[in-house]
């Protein structure tokens, strides 16, 4: 089988690492020939995943295509889908999800719990809705990693607001943020992973580390699983999905957003679960049975982010000491250049002891720094 991946970043890289266990011919479309996935595929094609021609030409001879990011040319994928190329997730799903406005409408139309919202077309429109503040303002298209999200406390914040079609969403009184990876195959069978919880640094308000399985009361777990299942059933698309959820102070659960692809919140599944999220997606695309999602051991996960003040050729200060630690797995994404905030790798820690997981996560965050030469 010939399978293409749109995008050659770290997600594509880890997907290709898992492909090595199967008989499959892999293709990557990506603009940067030094991208993390470029050297691990059988066929690298240089091209822009947001443009029609490169995507259509890339996909013409393939059996299946998947994505590592939603900002791809959907028109080309629709044409390929109509010509018989299988797209994971299907193009209708990519269309709904790639725009936060249509994504939020989808939840509303299908009675899937999600924070209350209104749609605003531009700044002028936003000014008519001051009574809705404080709220979270999310740009419809093009935002990622928090860059398309702003908190609007009151009308003083309006001048800096996005002047484009956006979602204005009620602020949730958060207790926890969790994520669930869920898979659906061509037959509509599903497999759901134990949820992950995001632990935030209270001072910096940045994601500190992830913990899996999330510590949740049974009722909250059931609500979260029910929402994840509803979303994939209503999207009615095969593929692998990461559902990001809010748990509020009353233990109510609502969906924040869905990524219809392999995702950062599932990286620990490589070592911590019987079937990784990457292996699961191959099983789906190659028509094999779904894998076992159970946790082998609890895990924590630390992202390796380019340090502030460092740009240029990357060096990993403290790597040797981290590699000496037991039950710690380092993944470097092979990016030669670091920049402040750039995702350069991650470290997974597995242990039966929760304290060991949190202790090692903190230790590694302090020990291992991505700097420049
Ligand atoms: P991105 O797609 O860039 O990751 P998100 O929509 O996930 O953006 O928002 C980023 C973060 O902002 C969330 O992880 C959460 O901490 C906060 N956030 C987003 N929406 C809300 C909300 N309605 N209420 C409270 N916090 C929110």
Short mmCIF file of C-alpha atoms and ligand atoms in Angstrom, two decimals, residues 100 115 136 138 143-149 169-172 174 177 200 244 246 256-257, ligand 1:
data_model
loop_
_atom_site.label_atom_id
_atom_site.label_comp_id
_atom_site.label_asym_id
_atom_site.label_seq_id
_atom_site.Cartn_x
_atom_site.Cartn_y
_atom_site.Cartn_z
CA UNK A 100 -12.92 27.06 14.95
CA UNK A 115 -18.75 26.34 26.40
CA UNK A 136 -12.08 33.87 25.40
CA UNK A 138 -10.52 32.50 19.32
CA UNK A 143 -4.45 29.97 15.19
CA UNK A 144 -2.40 27.23 16.82
CA UNK A 145 -0.45 26.60 20.06
CA UNK A 146 -2.35 29.38 21.80
CA UNK A 147 -1.44 32.02 19.17
CA UNK A 148 -5.04 32.40 18.01
CA UNK A 149 -6.52 32.72 21.49
CA UNK A 169 -16.49 31.81 24.17
CA UNK A 170 -17.59 32.03 27.81
CA UNK A 171 -14.76 31.57 30.25
CA UNK A 172 -14.91 28.20 31.99
CA UNK A 174 -11.49 25.31 35.12
CA UNK A 177 -7.84 20.22 31.32
CA UNK A 200 0.01 23.78 34.47
CA UNK A 244 -9.33 18.29 24.40
CA UNK A 246 -12.49 21.06 30.15
CA UNK A 256 -12.55 22.60 24.04
CA UNK A 257 -11.41 21.39 20.65
P1 LIG B 1 -5.04 26.31 20.80
O1 LIG B 1 -5.87 25.70 19.73
O2 LIG B 1 -4.16 27.39 20.28
O3 LIG B 1 -4.32 25.28 21.64
P2 LIG B 1 -7.19 26.49 22.74
O4 LIG B 1 -8.52 26.79 22.20
O5 LIG B 1 -6.91 25.07 23.14
O6 LIG B 1 -6.06 27.04 21.77
O7 LIG B 1 -6.94 27.40 24.00
C1 LIG B 1 -5.68 27.48 24.65
C2 LIG B 1 -5.87 27.49 26.15
O8 LIG B 1 -6.68 28.62 26.56
C3 LIG B 1 -6.62 26.27 26.69
O9 LIG B 1 -5.78 25.17 26.87
C4 LIG B 1 -7.17 26.83 28.01
O10 LIG B 1 -6.17 26.80 29.02
C5 LIG B 1 -7.51 28.26 27.67
N1 LIG B 1 -8.93 28.36 27.27
C6 LIG B 1 -9.43 28.23 26.03
N2 LIG B 1 -10.78 28.37 26.02
C7 LIG B 1 -11.14 28.59 27.30
C8 LIG B 1 -12.40 28.82 27.98
N3 LIG B 1 -13.57 28.87 27.31
N4 LIG B 1 -12.38 29.00 29.31
C9 LIG B 1 -11.22 28.96 30.02
N5 LIG B 1 -10.01 28.77 29.46
C10 LIG B 1 -9.96 28.58 28.12
#
